[in-house]
Tab-separated table of C-alpha atoms in Angstrom:
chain	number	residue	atom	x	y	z
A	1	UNK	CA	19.896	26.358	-9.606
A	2	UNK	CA	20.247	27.989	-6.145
A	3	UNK	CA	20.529	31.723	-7.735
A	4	UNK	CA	17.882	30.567	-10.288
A	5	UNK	CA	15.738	29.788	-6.744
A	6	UNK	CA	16.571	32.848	-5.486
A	7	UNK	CA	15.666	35.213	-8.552
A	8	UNK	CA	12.208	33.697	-8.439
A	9	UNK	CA	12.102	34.459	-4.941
A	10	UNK	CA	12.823	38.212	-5.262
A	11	UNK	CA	10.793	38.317	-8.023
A	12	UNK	CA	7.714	37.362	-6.669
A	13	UNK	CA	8.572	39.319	-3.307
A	14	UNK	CA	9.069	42.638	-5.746
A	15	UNK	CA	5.756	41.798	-6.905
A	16	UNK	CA	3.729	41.136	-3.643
A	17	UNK	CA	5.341	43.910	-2.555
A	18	UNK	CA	4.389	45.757	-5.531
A	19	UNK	CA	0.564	44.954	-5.098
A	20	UNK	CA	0.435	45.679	-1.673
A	21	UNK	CA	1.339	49.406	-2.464
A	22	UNK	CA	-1.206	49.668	-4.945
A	23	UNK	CA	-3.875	48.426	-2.807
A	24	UNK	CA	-2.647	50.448	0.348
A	25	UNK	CA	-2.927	53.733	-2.558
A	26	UNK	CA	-5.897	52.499	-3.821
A	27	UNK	CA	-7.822	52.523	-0.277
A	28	UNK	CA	-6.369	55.757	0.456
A	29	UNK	CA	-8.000	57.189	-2.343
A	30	UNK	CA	-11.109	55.628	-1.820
A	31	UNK	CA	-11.160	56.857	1.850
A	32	UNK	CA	-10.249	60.495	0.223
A	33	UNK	CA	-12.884	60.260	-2.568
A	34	UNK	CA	-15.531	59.057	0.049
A	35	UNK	CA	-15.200	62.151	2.530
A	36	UNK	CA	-15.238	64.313	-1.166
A	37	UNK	CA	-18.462	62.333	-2.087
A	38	UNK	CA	-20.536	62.745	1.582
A	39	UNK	CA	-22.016	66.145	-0.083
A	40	UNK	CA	-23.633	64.189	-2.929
A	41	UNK	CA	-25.442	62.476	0.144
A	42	UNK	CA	-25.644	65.029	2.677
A	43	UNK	CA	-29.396	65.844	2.048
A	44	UNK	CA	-31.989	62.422	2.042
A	45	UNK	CA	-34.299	61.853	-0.874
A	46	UNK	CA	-36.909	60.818	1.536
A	47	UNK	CA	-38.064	61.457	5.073
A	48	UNK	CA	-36.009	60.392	7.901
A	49	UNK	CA	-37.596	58.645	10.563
A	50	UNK	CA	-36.726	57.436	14.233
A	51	UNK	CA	-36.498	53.511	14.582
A	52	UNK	CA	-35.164	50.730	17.125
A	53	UNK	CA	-32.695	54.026	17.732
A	54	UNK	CA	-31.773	54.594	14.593
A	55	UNK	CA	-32.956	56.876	11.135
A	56	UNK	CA	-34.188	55.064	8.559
A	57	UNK	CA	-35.603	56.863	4.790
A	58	UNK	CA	-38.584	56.381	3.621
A	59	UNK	CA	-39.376	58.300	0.217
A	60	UNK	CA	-43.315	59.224	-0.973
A	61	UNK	CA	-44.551	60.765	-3.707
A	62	UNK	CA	-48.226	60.342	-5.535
A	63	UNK	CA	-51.606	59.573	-4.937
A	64	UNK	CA	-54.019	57.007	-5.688
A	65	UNK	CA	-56.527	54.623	-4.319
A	66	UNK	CA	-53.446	51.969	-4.227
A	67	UNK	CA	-50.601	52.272	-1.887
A	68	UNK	CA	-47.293	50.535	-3.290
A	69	UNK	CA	-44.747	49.872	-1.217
A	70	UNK	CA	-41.524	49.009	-3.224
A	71	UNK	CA	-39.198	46.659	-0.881
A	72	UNK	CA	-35.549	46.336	-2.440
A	73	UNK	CA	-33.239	43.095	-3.070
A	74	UNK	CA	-30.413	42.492	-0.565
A	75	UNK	CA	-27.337	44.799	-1.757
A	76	UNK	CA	-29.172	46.885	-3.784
A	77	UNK	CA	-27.282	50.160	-3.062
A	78	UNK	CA	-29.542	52.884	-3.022
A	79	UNK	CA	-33.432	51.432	-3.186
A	80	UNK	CA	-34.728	54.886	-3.700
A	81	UNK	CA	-32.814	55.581	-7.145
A	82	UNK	CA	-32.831	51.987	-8.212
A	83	UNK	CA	-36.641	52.129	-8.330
A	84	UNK	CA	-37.519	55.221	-9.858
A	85	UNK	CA	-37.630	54.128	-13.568
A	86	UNK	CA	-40.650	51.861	-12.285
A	87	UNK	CA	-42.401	54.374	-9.622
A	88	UNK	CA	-42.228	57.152	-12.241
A	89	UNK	CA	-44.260	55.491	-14.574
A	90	UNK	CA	-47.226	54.331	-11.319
A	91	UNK	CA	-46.769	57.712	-9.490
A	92	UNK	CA	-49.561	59.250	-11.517
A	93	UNK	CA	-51.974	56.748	-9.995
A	94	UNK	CA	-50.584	55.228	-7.013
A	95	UNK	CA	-49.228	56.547	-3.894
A	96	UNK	CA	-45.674	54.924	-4.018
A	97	UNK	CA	-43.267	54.468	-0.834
A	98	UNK	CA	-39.911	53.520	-0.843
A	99	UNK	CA	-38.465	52.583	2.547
A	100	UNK	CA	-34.995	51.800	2.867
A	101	UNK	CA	-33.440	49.419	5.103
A	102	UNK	CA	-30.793	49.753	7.867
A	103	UNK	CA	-27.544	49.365	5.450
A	104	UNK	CA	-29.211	50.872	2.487
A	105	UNK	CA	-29.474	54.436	1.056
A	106	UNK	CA	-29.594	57.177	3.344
A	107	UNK	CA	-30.750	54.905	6.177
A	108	UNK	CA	-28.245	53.937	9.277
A	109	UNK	CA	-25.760	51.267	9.715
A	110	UNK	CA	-27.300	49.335	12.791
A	111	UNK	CA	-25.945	46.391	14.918
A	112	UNK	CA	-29.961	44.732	15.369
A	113	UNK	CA	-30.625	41.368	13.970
A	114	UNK	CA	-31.373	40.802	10.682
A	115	UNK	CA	-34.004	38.043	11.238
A	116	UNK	CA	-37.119	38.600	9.328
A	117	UNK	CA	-38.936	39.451	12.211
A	118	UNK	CA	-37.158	42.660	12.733
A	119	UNK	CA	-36.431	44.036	9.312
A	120	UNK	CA	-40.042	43.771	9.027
A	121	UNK	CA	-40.743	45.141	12.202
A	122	UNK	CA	-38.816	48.103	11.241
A	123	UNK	CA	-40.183	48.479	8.082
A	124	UNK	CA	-43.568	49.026	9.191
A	125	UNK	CA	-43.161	50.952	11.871
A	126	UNK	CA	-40.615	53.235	9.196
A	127	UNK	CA	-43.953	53.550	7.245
A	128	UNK	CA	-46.441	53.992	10.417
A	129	UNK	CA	-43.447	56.871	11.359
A	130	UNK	CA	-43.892	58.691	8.134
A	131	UNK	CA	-47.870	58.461	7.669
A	132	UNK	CA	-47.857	55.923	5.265
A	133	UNK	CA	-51.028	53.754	5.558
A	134	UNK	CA	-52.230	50.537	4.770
A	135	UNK	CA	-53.027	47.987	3.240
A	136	UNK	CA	-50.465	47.709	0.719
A	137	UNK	CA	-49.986	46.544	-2.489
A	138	UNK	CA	-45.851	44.843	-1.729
A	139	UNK	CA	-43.596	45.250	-4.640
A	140	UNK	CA	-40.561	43.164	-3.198
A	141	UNK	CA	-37.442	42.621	-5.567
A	142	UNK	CA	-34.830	39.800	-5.053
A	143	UNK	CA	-34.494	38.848	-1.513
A	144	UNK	CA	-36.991	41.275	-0.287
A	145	UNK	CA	-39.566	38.533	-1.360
A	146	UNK	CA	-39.132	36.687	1.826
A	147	UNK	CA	-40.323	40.206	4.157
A	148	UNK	CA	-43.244	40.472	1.528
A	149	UNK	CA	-44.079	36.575	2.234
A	150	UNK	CA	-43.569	37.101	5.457
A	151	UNK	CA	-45.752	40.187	5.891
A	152	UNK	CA	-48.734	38.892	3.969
A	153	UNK	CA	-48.368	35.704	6.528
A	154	UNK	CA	-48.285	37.379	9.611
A	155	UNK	CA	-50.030	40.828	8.448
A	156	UNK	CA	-52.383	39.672	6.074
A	157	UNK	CA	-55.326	42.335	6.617
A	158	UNK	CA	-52.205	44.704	5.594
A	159	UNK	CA	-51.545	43.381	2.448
A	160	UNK	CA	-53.644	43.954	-0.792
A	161	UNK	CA	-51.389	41.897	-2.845
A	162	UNK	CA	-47.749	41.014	-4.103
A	163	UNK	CA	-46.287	41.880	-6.930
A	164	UNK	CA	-43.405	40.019	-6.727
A	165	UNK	CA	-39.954	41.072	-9.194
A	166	UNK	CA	-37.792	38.040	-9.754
A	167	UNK	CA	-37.752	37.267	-5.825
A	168	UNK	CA	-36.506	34.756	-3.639
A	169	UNK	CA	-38.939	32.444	-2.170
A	170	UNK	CA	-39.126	28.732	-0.784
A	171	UNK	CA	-37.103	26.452	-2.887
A	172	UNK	CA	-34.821	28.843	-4.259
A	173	UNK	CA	-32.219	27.867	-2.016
A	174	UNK	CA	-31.702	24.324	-2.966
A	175	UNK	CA	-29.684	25.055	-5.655
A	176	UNK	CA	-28.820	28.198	-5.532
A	177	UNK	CA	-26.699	27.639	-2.050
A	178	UNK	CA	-25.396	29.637	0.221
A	179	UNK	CA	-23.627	32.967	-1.209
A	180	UNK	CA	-21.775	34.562	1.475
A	181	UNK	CA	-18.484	34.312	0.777
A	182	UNK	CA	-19.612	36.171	-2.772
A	183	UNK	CA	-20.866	38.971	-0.171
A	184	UNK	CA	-17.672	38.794	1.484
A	185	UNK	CA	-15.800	39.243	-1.406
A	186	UNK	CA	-18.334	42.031	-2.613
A	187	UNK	CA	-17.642	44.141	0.455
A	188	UNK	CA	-13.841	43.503	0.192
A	189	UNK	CA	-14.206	44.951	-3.376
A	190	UNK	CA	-15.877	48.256	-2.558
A	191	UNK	CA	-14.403	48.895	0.896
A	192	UNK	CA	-10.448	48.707	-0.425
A	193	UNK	CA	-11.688	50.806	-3.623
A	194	UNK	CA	-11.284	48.376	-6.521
A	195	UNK	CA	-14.948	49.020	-7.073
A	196	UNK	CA	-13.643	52.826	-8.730
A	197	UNK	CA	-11.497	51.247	-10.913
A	198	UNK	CA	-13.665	47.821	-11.942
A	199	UNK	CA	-15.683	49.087	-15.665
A	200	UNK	CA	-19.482	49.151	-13.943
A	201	UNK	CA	-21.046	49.580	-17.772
A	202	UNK	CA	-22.013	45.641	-17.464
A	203	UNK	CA	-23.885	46.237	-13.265
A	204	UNK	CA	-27.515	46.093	-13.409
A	205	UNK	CA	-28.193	49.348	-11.164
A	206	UNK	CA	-30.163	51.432	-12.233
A	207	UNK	CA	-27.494	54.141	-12.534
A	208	UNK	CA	-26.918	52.137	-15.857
A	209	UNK	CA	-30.086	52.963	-16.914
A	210	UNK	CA	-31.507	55.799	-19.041
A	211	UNK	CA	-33.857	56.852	-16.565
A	212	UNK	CA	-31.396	58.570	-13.982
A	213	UNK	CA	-30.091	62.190	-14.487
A	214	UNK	CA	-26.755	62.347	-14.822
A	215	UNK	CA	-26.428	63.692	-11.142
A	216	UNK	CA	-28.837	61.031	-9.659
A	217	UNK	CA	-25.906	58.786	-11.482
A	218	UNK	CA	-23.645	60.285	-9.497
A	219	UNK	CA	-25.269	60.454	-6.295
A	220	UNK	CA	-26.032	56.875	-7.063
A	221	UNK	CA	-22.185	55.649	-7.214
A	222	UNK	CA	-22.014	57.716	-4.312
A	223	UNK	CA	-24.447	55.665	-2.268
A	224	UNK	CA	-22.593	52.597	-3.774
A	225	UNK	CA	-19.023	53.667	-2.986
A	226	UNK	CA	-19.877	54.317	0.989
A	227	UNK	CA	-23.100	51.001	2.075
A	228	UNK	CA	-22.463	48.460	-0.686
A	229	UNK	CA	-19.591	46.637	1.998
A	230	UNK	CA	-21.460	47.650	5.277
A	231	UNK	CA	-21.698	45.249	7.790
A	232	UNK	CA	-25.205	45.408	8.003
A	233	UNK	CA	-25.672	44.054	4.798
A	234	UNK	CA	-23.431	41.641	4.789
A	235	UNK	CA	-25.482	40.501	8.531
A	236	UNK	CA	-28.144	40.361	6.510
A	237	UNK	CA	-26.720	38.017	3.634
A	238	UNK	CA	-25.723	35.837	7.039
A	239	UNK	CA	-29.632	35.665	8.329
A	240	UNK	CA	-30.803	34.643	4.166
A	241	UNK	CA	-31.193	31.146	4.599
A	242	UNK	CA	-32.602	31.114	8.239
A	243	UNK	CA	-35.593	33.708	7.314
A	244	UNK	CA	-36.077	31.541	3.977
A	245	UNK	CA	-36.954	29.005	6.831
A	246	UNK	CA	-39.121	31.078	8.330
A	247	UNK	CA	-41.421	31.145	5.697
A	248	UNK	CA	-41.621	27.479	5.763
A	249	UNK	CA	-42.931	27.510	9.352
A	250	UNK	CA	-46.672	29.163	7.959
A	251	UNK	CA	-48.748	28.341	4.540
A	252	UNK	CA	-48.106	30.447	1.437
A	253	UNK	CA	-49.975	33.490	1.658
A	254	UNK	CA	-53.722	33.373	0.413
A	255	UNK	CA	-53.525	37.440	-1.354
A	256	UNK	CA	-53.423	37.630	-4.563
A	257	UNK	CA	-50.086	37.478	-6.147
A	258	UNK	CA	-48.085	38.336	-9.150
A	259	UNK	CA	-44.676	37.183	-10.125
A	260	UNK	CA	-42.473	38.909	-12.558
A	261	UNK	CA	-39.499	35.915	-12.964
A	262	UNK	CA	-36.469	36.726	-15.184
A	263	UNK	CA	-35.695	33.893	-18.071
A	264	UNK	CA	-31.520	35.015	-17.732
A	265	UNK	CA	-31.791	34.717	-13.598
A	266	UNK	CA	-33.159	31.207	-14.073
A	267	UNK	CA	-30.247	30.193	-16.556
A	268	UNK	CA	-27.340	31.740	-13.776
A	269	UNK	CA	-29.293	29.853	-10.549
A	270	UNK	CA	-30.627	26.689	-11.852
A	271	UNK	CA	-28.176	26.556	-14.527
A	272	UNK	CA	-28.694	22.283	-14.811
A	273	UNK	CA	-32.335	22.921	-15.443
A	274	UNK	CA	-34.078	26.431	-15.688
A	275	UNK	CA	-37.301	25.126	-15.607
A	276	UNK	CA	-37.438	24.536	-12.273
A	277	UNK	CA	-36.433	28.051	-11.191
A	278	UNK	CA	-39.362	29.514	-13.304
A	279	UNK	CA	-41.751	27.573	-11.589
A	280	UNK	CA	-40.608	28.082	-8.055
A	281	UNK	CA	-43.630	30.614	-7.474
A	282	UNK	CA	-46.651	27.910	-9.085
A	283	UNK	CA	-44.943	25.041	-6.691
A	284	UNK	CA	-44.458	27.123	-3.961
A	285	UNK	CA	-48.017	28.971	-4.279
A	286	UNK	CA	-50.302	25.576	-4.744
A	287	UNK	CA	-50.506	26.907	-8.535
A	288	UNK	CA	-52.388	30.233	-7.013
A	289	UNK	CA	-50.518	32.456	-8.356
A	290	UNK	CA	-49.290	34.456	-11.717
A	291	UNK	CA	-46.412	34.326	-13.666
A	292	UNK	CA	-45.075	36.117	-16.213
A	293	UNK	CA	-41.711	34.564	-17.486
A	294	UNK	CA	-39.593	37.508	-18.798
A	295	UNK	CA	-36.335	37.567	-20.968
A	296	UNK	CA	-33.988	40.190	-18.690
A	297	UNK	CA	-32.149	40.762	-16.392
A	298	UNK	CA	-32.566	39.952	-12.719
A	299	UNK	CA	-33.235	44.080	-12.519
A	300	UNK	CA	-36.391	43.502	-14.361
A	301	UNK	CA	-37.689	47.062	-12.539
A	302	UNK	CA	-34.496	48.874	-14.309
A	303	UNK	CA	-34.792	47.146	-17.689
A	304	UNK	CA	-38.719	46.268	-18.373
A	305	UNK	CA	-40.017	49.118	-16.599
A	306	UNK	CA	-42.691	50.545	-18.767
A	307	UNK	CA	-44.218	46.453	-19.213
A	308	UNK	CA	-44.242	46.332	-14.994
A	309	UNK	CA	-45.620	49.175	-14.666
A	310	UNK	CA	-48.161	47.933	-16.680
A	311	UNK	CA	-49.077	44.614	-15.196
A	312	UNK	CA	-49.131	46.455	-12.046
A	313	UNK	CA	-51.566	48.724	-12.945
A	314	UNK	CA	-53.797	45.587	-14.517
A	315	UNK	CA	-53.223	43.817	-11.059
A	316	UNK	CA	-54.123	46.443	-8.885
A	317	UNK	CA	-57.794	46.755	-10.912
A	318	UNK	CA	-58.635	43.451	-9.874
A	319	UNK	CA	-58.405	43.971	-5.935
């Protein structure tokens, strides 16, 4: 019995032990691969621009009578890529802006809040920065809906409208709960390098997507690989649920409003009744708003991009 006890014990020491070597490899490769990687990144996609002491991106291109300012969900690696499938089909009439958060892209890490107040603070200021004028027509995806709320409350002479992509707004919290330890585990998973080895063909970046060159692909995973675990982000998964209750301190906004909500999103939050999720932006709006119910993915920019682009376009010729 006792060497029985004992073989067990060795056994599962050998194997601890065993583990601990690959991970200790593993991060040394991903700490090699990411100093091989920083040339994919070395040159920004957008402008960089001096705020609250640190460089944030903002990316432009196009012209129009519109201005669209696309506003990314929280972890969404590289805003600049993950929206191009959608801006390249509204570039042709719109003047489209990208600005990417401290955390994200080719913007700095930065230790400042994360309350509402000052993401949004730095966002406009980003776009002031890089002569990129109001009012806007917000394009907010994911978590980025409470900024766009937010905005159109505070700001609302600079705000034409929201077009709002499967975002999180008032209510959405109730069942959904509180997800950190998920973004925990997220940034344990890219910083110690399992990320390179975890199959990505199932992620809903849009480096899955045919719209990406082969090298934006790469530079994408790049992006990935070195701000998906940041510490900014995972600050701002911290602040979530107090700037949701921020919202909730004002009325719903009175511009006009468009929500894109995904039918599989709804099934994965609200899983004991969908319903409710779909109509999060009527309750929340007073019935004000639109809807469109959609069957994808919660990357409805990177899957449906061609339909958005669309509706946008139908929105926008009613302001």
């Amino acid at each position: 019995m006792k060497k029985g006890l004992k073989f067990i014990g060795k056994s599962l020491l050998a194997l601890i032990c065993l583990i601990l070597l690959f991970m200790l490899g593993l991060f040394i490769y991903h700490r090699i691969m990411l100093g091989k990687e920083k040339e994919l990144i070395s040159q920004p996609l957008g402008k960089m621009v001096e705020v609250d002491g640190g460089q944030m991106c903002v990316y432009s291109e196009g012209s129009g009578d519109h201005t669209i300012v696309f506003m990314s969900g929280y972890g969404t690696p590289s805003p600049i890529l993950d929206f191009k499938p959608l801006y390249d089909k509204l570039s042709g009439d719109f003047r489209i802006a990208v600005v990417e958060k401290f955390g994200y892209g080719f913007s700095d890490e930065t230790t400042l809040p994360r309350d509402v107040d000052t993401i949004l603070g730095n966002t406009r200021e980003a776009l002031s920065k890089a002569g990129i004028e109001g009012p806007y027509i917000l394009c907010p995806h994911s978590a980025s809906g409470i900024e766009a709320v937010y905005w159109a409350q505070k700001y609302p002479d600079e705000v034409e409208g929201i077009t709002a992509i499967d975002v999180a707004i008032p209510g959405y919290h109730e069942e959904s709960g509180d997800s950190i330890f998920a973004d925990k585990l997220a940034a344990f998973w890219v910083n110690s390098g399992l990320t390179r080895i975890t199959p990505k063909d199932s992620w809903d970046y849009a480096f899955n997507s045919p719209y990406l060159t082969e090298s934006e692909k790469e530079q994408y995973l790049a992006i990935l690989y070195a701000k998906r675990g940041s510490k900014t982000m995972l600050h701002e998964a911290e602040w979530c649920k107090r700037n949701m209750d921020t919202l909730l301190k004002n009325d719903p906004p009175s511009v006009p409003m468009l929500f894109f909500v995904s039918q599989k999103m709804a099934a994965e939050v609200f899983p004991s009744d969908p319903e409710k999720y779909l109509l999060l932006p009527q309750k929340y709006t007073n019935g004000r708003a639109e809807t469109e119910v959609l069957d994808c993915g919660h990357y409805i920019h990177v899957e449906e991009p061609e339909l958005i682009a669309a509706e946008i376009r139908k929105f926008a010729d009613k302001l």
